């Protein structure tokens, strides 16, 4: 398996522009997570999906952020309009099944997208 | 809400030494999982080891082991015979997979570990 795939790996944009980050989870995984990593706030969950349905979006900073999962193999995180404080590394992770045996609870992370908003 | 605290921002040891990274957490729940993730300079997040709270036996994975003290809410990571490739940020994380809406990783601030030759 190729693991969790994220694109782009790096994104540089100007303030006010729309940014779309993409994620392909591991095939067969039921859960998909979006995390953000910054120096100030560390690693924090933005939103997560189970079977393509958003379960917890309380970490989404504000209305400028939106996430979708139209099918089991694709998710997007969109920022519109982007601001310099959105600069961070955005990780997507997927998991097979939660609440079962320990082997199913590992979250597999993608390589991350480093976003720079000028 | 759960919180995870790593009190050591940075640590440095010589190759082949043993090092212990500290982690404490706060929760009112009884069943949960704890994890240590490694993030090398490549920034890829890699699972090092996991511990189920209902298991009294400490988890081990080769050179990596944990000291899980449930009553004290402590979860330290011991790396034996440290290697240069162990140089990375290490994150302690908490998760309750049994409650819908709580199935997210809550991370500590991280400890930057450097292994010197």
mmCIF file of C-alpha atoms in Angstrom, chain A residues 9 33 35 37 43 45 48 50 55-56 91 98-100 102 105-107 109 111-112, chain B residues 33 35 37 39 43-45 47 50 52 91 95 97-98 100-105 107:
data_model
loop_
_atom_site.group_PDB
_atom_site.id
_atom_site.type_symbol
_atom_site.label_atom_id
_atom_site.label_comp_id
_atom_site.label_asym_id
_atom_site.label_seq_id
_atom_site.Cartn_x
_atom_site.Cartn_y
_atom_site.Cartn_z
ATOM 1 C CA UNK A 9 3.740 18.750 -0.427
ATOM 2 C CA UNK A 33 -8.312 13.016 10.249
ATOM 3 C CA UNK A 35 -4.341 17.851 11.879
ATOM 4 C CA UNK A 37 1.060 21.636 13.263
ATOM 5 C CA UNK A 43 -0.321 19.431 16.750
ATOM 6 C CA UNK A 45 -7.043 18.161 15.282
ATOM 7 C CA UNK A 48 -12.298 14.008 11.424
ATOM 8 C CA UNK A 50 -16.018 8.346 9.800
ATOM 9 C CA UNK A 55 -17.837 13.556 13.305
ATOM 10 C CA UNK A 56 -16.009 16.376 15.045
ATOM 11 C CA UNK A 91 -1.369 16.442 8.118
ATOM 12 C CA UNK A 98 -11.461 2.657 16.292
ATOM 13 C CA UNK A 99 -12.689 1.147 19.522
ATOM 14 C CA UNK A 100 -11.686 -2.364 18.579
ATOM 15 C CA UNK A 102 -5.297 -2.027 19.633
ATOM 16 C CA UNK A 105 -6.318 2.088 16.463
ATOM 17 C CA UNK A 106 -3.136 3.273 14.842
ATOM 18 C CA UNK A 107 -3.480 6.439 12.841
ATOM 19 C CA UNK A 109 -0.073 9.886 8.796
ATOM 20 C CA UNK A 111 3.808 13.319 4.714
ATOM 21 C CA UNK A 112 2.046 16.614 5.363
ATOM 22 C CA UNK B 33 -4.976 4.506 24.605
ATOM 23 C CA UNK B 35 0.918 6.602 22.072
ATOM 24 C CA UNK B 37 5.004 9.222 17.917
ATOM 25 C CA UNK B 39 8.803 12.968 13.954
ATOM 26 C CA UNK B 43 8.425 15.569 9.367
ATOM 27 C CA UNK B 44 6.803 12.173 8.789
ATOM 28 C CA UNK B 45 4.846 11.077 11.881
ATOM 29 C CA UNK B 47 4.194 5.479 15.583
ATOM 30 C CA UNK B 50 1.168 2.239 22.067
ATOM 31 C CA UNK B 52 -3.891 0.298 26.256
ATOM 32 C CA UNK B 91 5.180 13.356 20.835
ATOM 33 C CA UNK B 95 -6.933 8.916 22.505
ATOM 34 C CA UNK B 97 -11.365 5.298 20.723
ATOM 35 C CA UNK B 98 -14.505 4.155 22.499
ATOM 36 C CA UNK B 100 -17.724 8.827 19.213
ATOM 37 C CA UNK B 101 -16.490 12.376 18.886
ATOM 38 C CA UNK B 102 -13.465 11.730 21.090
ATOM 39 C CA UNK B 103 -11.585 9.504 18.668
ATOM 40 C CA UNK B 104 -8.840 11.997 18.012
ATOM 41 C CA UNK B 105 -5.233 12.152 19.080
ATOM 42 C CA UNK B 107 -0.785 15.579 21.547
#
